[in-house]
PDB file of C-alpha atoms in Angstrom:
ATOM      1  CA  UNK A1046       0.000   0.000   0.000  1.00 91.00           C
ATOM      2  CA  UNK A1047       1.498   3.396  -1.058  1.00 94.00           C
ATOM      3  CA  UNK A1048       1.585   6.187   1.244  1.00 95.00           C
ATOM      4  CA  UNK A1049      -1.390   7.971  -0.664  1.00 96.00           C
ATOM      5  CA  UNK A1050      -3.362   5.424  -0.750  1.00 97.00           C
ATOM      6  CA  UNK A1051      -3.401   4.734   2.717  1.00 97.00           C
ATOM      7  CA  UNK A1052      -4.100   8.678   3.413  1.00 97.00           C
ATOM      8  CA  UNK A1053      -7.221   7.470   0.853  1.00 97.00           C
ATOM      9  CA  UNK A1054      -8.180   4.571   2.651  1.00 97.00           C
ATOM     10  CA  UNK A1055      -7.519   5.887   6.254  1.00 97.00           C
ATOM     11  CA  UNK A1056      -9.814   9.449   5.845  1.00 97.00           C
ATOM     12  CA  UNK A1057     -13.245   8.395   5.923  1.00 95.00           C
ATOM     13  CA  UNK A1058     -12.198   6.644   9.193  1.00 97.00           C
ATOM     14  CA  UNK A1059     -10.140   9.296  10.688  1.00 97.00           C
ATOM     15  CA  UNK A1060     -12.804  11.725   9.747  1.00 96.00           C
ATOM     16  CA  UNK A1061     -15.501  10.194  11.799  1.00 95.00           C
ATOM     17  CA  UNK A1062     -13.436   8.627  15.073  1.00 96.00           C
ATOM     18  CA  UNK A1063     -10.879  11.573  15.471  1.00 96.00           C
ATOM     19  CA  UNK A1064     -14.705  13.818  16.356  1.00 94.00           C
ATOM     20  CA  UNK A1065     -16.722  10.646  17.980  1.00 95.00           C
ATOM     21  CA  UNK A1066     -15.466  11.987  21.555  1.00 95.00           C
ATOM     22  CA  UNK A1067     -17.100  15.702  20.575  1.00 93.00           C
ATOM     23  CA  UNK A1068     -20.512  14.134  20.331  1.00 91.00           C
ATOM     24  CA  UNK A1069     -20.276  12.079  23.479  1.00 93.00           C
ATOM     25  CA  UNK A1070     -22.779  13.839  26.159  1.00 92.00           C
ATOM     26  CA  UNK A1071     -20.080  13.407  28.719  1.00 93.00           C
ATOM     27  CA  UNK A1072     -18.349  16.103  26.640  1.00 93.00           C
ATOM     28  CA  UNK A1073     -21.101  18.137  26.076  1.00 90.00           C
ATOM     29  CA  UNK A1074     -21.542  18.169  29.979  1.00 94.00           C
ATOM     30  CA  UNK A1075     -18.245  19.489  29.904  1.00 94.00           C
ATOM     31  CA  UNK A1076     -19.260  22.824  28.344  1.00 93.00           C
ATOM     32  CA  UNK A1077     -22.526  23.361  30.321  1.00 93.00           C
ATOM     33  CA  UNK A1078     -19.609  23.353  33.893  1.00 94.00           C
ATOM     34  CA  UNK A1079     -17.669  25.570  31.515  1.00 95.00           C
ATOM     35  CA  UNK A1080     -20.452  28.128  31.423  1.00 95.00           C
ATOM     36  CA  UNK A1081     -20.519  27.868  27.579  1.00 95.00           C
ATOM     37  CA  UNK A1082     -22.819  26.538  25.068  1.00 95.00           C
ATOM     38  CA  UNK A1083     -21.751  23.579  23.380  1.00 94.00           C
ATOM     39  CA  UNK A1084     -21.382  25.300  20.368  1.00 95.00           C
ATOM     40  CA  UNK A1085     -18.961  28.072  21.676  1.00 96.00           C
ATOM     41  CA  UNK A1086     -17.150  24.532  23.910  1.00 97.00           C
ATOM     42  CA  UNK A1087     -16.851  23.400  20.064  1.00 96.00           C
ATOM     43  CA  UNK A1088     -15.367  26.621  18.378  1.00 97.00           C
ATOM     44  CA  UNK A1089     -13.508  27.248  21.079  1.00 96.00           C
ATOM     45  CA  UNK A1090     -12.384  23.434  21.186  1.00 96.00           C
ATOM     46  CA  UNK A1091     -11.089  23.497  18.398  1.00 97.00           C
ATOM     47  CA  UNK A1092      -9.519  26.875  17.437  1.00 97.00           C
ATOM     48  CA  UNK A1093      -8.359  27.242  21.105  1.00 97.00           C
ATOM     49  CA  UNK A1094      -5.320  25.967  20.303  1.00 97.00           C
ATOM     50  CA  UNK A1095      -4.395  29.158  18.656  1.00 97.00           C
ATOM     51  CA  UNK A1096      -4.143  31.355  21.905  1.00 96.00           C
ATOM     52  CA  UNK A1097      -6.014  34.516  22.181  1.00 94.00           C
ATOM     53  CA  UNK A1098      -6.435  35.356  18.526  1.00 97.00           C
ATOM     54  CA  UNK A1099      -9.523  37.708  17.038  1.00 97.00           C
ATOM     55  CA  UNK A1100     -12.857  35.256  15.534  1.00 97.00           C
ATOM     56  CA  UNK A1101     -11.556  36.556  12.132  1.00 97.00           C
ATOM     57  CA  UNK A1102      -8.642  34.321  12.832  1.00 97.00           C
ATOM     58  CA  UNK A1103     -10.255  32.013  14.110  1.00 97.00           C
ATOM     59  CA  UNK A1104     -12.355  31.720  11.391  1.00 97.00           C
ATOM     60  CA  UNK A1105      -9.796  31.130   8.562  1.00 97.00           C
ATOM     61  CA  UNK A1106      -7.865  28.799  10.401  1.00 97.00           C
ATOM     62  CA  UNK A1107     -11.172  26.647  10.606  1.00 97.00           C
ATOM     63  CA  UNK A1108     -11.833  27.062   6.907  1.00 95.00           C
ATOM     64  CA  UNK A1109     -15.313  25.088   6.527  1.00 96.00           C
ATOM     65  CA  UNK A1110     -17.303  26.836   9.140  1.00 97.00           C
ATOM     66  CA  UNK A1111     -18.837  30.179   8.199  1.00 97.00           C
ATOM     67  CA  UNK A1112     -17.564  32.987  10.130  1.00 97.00           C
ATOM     68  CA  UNK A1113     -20.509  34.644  11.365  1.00 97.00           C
ATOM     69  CA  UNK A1114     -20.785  31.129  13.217  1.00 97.00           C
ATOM     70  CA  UNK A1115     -17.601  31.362  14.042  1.00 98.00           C
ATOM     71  CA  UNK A1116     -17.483  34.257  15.680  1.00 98.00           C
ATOM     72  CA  UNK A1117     -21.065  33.575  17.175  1.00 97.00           C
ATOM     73  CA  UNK A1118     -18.804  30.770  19.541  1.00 97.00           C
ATOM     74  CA  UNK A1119     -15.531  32.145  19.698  1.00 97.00           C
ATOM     75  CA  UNK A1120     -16.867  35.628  21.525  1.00 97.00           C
ATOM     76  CA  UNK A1121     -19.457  33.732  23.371  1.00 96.00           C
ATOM     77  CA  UNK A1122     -16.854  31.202  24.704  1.00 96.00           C
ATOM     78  CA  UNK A1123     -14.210  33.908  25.537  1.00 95.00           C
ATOM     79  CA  UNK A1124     -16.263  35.923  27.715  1.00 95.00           C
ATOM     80  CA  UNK A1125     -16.142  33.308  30.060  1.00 96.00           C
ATOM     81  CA  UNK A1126     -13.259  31.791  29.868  1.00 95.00           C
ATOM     82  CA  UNK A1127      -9.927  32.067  27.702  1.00 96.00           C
ATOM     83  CA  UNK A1128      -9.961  29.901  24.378  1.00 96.00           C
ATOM     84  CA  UNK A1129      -6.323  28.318  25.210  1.00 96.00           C
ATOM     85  CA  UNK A1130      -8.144  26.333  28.897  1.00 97.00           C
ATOM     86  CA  UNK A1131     -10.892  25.596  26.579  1.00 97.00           C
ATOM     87  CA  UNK A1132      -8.857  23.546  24.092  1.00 97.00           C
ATOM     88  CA  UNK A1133      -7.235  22.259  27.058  1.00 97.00           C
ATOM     89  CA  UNK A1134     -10.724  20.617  28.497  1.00 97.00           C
ATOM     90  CA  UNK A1135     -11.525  19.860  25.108  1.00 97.00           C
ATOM     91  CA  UNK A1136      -8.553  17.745  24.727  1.00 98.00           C
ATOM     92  CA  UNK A1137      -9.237  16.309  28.601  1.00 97.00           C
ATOM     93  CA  UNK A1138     -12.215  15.199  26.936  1.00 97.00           C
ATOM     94  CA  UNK A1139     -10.872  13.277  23.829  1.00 97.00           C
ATOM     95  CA  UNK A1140      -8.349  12.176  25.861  1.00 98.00           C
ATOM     96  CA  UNK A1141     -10.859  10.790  28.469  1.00 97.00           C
ATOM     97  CA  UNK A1142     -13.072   9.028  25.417  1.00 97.00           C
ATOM     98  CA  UNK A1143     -10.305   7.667  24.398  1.00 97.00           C
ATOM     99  CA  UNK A1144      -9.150   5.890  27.779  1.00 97.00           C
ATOM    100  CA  UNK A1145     -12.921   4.423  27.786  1.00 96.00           C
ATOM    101  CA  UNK A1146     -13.583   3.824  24.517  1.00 95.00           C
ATOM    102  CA  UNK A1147     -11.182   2.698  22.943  1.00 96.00           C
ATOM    103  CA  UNK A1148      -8.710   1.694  25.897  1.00 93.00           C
ATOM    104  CA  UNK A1149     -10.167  -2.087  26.406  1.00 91.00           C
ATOM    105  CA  UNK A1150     -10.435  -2.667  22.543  1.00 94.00           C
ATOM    106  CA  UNK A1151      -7.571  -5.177  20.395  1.00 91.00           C
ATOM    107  CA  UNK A1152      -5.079  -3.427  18.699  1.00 94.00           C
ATOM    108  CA  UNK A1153      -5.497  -0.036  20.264  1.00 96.00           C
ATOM    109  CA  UNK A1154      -1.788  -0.086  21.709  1.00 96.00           C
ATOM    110  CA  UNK A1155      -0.501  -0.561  18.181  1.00 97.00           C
ATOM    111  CA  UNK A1156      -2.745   1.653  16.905  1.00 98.00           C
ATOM    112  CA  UNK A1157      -1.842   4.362  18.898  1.00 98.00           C
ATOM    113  CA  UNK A1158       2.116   3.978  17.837  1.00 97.00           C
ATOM    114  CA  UNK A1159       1.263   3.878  14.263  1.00 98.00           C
ATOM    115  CA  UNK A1160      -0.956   7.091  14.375  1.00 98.00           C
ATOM    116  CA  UNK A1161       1.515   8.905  16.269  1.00 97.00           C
ATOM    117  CA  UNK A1162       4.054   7.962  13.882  1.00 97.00           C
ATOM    118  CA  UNK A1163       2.045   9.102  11.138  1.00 97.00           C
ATOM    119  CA  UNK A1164       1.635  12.554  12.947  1.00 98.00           C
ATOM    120  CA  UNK A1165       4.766  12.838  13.677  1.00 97.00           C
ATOM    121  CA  UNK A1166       5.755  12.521  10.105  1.00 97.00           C
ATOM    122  CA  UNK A1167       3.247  15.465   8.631  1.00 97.00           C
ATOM    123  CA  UNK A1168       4.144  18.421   7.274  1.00 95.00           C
ATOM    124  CA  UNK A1169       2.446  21.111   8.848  1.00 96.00           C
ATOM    125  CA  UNK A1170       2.903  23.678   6.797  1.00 95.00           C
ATOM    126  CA  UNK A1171      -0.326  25.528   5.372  1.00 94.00           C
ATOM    127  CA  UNK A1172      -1.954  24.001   8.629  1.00 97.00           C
ATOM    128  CA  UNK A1173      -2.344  26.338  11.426  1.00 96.00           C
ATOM    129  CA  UNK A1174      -4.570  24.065  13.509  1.00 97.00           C
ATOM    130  CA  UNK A1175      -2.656  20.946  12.830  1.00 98.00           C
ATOM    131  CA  UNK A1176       0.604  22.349  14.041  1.00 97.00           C
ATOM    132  CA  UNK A1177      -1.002  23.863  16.850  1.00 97.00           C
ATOM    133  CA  UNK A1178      -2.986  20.588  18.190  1.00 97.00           C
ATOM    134  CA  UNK A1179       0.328  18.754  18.031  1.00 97.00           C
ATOM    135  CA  UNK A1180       2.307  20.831  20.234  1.00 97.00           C
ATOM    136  CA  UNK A1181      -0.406  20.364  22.921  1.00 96.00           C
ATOM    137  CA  UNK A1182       0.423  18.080  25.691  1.00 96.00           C
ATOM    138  CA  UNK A1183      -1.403  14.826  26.110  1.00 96.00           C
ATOM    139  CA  UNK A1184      -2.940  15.072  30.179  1.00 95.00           C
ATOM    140  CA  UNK A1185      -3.432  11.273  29.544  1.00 94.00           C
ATOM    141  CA  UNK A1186      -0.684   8.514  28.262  1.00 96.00           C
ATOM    142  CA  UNK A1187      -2.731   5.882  28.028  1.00 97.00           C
ATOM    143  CA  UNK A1188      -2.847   3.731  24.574  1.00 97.00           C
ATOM    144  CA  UNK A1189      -6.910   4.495  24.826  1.00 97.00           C
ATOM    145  CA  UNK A1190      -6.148   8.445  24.988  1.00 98.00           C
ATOM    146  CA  UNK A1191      -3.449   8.817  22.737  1.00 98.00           C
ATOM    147  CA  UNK A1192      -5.377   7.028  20.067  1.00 98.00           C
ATOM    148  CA  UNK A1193      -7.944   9.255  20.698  1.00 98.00           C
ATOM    149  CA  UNK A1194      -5.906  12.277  20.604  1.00 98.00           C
ATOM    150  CA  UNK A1195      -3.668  10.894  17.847  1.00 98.00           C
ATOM    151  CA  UNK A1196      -6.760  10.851  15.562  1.00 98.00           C
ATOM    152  CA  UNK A1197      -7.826  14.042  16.377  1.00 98.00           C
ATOM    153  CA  UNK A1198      -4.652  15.451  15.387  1.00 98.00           C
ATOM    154  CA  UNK A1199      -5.015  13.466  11.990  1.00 98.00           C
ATOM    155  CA  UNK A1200      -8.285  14.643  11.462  1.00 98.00           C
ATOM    156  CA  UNK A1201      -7.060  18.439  11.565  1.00 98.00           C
ATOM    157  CA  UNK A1202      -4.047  17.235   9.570  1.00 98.00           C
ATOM    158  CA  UNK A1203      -7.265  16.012   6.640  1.00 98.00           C
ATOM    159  CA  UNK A1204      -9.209  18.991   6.927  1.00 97.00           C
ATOM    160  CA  UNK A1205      -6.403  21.519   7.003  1.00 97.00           C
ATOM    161  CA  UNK A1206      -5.109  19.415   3.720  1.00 98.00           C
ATOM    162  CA  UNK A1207      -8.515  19.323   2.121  1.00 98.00           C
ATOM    163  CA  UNK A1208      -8.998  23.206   2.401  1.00 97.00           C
ATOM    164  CA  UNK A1209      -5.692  24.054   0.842  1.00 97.00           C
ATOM    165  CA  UNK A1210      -6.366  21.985  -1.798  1.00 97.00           C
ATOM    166  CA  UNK A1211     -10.090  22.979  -2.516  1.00 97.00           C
ATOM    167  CA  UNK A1212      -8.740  26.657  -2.723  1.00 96.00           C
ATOM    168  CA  UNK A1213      -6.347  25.196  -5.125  1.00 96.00           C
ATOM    169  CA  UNK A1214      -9.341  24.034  -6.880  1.00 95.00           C
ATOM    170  CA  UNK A1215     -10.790  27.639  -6.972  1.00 94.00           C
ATOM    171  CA  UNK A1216     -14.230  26.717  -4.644  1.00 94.00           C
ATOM    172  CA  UNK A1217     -14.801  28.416  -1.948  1.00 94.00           C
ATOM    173  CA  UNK A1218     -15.647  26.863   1.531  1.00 95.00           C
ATOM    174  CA  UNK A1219     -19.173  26.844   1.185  1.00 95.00           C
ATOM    175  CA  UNK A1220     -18.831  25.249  -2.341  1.00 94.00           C
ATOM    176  CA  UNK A1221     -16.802  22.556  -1.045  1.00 94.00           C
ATOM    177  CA  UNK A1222     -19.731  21.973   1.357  1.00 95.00           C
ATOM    178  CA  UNK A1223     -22.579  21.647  -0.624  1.00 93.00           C
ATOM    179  CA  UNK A1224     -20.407  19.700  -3.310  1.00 91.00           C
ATOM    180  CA  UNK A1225     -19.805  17.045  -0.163  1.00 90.00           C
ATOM    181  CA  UNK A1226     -22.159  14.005   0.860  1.00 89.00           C
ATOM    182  CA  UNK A1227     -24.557  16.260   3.464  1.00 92.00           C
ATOM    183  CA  UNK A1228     -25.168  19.073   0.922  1.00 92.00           C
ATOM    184  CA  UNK A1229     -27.330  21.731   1.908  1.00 94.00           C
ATOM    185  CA  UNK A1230     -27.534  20.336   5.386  1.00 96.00           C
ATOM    186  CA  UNK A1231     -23.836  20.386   5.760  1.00 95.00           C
ATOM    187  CA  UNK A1232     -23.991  23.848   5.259  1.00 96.00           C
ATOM    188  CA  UNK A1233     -26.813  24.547   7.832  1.00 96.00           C
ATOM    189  CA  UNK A1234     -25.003  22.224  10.109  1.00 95.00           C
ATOM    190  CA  UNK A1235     -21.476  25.037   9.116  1.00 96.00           C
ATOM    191  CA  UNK A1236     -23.613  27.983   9.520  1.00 96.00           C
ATOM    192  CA  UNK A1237     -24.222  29.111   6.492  1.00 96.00           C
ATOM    193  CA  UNK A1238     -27.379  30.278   5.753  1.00 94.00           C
ATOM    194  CA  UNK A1239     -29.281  30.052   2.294  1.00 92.00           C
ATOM    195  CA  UNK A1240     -29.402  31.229  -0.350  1.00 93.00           C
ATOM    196  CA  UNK A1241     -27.266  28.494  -2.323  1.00 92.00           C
ATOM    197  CA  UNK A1242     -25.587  28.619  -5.000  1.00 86.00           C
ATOM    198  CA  UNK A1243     -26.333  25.285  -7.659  1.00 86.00           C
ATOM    199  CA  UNK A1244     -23.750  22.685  -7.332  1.00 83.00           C
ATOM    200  CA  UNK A1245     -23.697  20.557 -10.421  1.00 78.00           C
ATOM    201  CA  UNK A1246     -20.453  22.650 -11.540  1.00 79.00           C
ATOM    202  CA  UNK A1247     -18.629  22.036  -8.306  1.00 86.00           C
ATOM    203  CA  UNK A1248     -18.646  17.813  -8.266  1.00 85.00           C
ATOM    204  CA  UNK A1249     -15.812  17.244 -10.533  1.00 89.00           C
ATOM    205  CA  UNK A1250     -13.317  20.226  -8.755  1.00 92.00           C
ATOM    206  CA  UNK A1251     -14.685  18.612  -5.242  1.00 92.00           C
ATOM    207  CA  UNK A1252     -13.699  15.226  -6.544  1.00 93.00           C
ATOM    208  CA  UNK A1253     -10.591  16.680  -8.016  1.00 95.00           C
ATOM    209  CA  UNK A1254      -9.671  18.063  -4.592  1.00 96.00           C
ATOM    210  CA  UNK A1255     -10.180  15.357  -2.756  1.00 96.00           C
ATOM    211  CA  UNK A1256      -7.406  13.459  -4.736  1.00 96.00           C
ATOM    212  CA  UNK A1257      -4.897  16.287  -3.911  1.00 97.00           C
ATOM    213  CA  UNK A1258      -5.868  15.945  -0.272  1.00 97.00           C
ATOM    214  CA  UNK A1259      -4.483  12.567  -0.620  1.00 97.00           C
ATOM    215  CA  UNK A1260      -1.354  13.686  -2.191  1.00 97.00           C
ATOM    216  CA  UNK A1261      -0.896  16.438   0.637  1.00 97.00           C
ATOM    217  CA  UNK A1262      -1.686  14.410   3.438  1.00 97.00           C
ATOM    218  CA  UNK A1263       0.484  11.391   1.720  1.00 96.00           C
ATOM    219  CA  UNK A1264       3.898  12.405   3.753  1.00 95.00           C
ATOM    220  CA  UNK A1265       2.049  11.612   7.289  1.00 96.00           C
ATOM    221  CA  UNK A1266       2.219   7.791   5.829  1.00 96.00           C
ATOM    222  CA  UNK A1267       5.254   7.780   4.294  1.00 94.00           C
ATOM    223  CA  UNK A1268       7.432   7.083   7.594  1.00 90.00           C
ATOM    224  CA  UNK A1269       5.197   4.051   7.760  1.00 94.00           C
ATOM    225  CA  UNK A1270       6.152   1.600   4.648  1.00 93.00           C
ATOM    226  CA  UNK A1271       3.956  -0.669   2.706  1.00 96.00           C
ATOM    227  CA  UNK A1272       3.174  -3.483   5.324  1.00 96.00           C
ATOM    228  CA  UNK A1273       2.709  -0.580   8.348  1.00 97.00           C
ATOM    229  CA  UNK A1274       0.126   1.373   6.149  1.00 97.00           C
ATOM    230  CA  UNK A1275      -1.806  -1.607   5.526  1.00 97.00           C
ATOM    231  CA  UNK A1276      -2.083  -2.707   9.054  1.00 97.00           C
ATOM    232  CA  UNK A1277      -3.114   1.017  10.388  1.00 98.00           C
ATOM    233  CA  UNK A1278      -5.441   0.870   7.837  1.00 97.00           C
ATOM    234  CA  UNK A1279      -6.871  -2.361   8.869  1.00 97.00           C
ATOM    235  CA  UNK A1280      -7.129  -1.603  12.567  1.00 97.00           C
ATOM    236  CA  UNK A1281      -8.561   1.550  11.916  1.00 97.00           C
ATOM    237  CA  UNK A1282     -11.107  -0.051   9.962  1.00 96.00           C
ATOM    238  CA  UNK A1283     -11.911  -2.748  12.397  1.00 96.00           C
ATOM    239  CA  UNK A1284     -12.225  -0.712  15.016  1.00 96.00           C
ATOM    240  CA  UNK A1285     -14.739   1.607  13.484  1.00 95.00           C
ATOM    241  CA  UNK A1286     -16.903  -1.527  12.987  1.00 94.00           C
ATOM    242  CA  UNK A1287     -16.685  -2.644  16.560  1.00 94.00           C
ATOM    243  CA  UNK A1288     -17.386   0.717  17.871  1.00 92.00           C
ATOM    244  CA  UNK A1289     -20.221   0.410  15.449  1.00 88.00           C
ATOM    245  CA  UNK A1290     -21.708  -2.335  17.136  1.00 84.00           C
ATOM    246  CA  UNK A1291     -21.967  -0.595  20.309  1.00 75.00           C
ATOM    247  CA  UNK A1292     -23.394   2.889  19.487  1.00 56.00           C
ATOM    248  CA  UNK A1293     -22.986   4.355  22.389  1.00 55.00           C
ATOM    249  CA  UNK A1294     -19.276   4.532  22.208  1.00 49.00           C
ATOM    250  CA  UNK A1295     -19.678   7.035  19.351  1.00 46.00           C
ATOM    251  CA  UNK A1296     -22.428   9.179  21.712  1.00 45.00           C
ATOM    252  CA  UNK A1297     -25.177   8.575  19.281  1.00 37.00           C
TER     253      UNK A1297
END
């Protein structure tokens, strides 16, 4: 397995467990003892890592989200508290998931060294987020937690890959949006409001920017090797499908 096709193989996986712990109501619990809704808990979750910078910031560093939205959770969360100690419960959160989630499941050790291998290996250049997420400290170093965490950090290593490569593609954020799988409720769901604009033009430069997200995030695999890519691919995969059989480890 070549390094890109692994980053192929591994995304739609990545995508879904590195944000499980987010919809887990012991994390939205989290927010409501934070004082903060748990859409600011989110915004401020996830751009916290950035320090004390304006929502405009913010905002572009997110890249999918509109920044209205954005803003709507950034100010909201940082009159209460300041974004950098909410990133830091977010990340007690994931990390906390992780330990119970994921902790007691096969493979989870090794899967834990082979994603932080992988994130080791990124280049985090063009990726704000990314490179801020992965010089936060772990508060748990557990094989549970940092697979949790590790995935995270992948995740914002996908998305911040994806939205340098759909601006290649010359879409905007919202295009790439309602070109993806959810469509016009992926925008809601981002903030945008309606209007929208049509989307049949946008498939083929979606699809084509997906493939250079591959390319981009291709590096993070490339410390790995054939036989390494394969198996993180394979444990990833398998333990999606036993988390699936237990819904309530992904908070649905």
């Amino acid at each position: 397995m070549t390094p890109e096709q692994a980053a192929a193989a591994s995304k739609p996986v990545v995508l879904d467990l590195g944000d499980a712990f987010s919809r887990d109501p012991t994390t939205l619990r989290r927010a409501r003892l934070l004082g903060i809704s748990g859409w600011a808990f989110y915004i401020g979750g996830r751009a916290g890592a950035l320090g004390d910078v304006r929502a405009e910031t913010a905002a572009a560093a997110l890249g999918f989200l509109a920044p209205d939205a954005v803003a709507d959770g950034w100010d909201a969360a940082g009159r209460v508290v300041p974004p950098i100690e909410v990133a830091t419960a977010s990340l007690a959160e994931c990390c906390r998931w992780g330990a119970q989630q994921l902790g007691a499941l096969p493979g989870t050790e090794r899967l834990a060294a082979l994603v932080e291998r992988a994130v080791v290996a990124a280049d985090a250049s063009g990726m704000p987020l990314f490179a801020a997420w992965r010089a936060m400290p772990l508060p748990d170093l557990s094989p549970g937690a940092r697979t949790a965490a590790g995935l995270r950090l992948l995740r914002e290593h996908f998305t911040g890959a994806y939205l340098l490569a759909v601006r290649a593609a010359g879409m905007t954020a919202l295009e790439a949006v309602l070109s993806g799988p959810e469509g016009e409720a992926g925008a809601v769901a981002c903030g945008w409001p309606p209007p929208y604009p049509p989307i049949g033009p946008l498939v083929r430069r979606r699809l084509w920017a997906e493939a250079v997200t591959n390319r981009l995030a291709a590096p993070a695999f490339t410390a790995l090797g054939p036989a390494d890519c394969t198996e993180l691919v394979e444990l990833l995969h398998r333990t999606r499908a036993t988390l699936a059989e237990q819904p309530e480890h992904l908070g649905t």
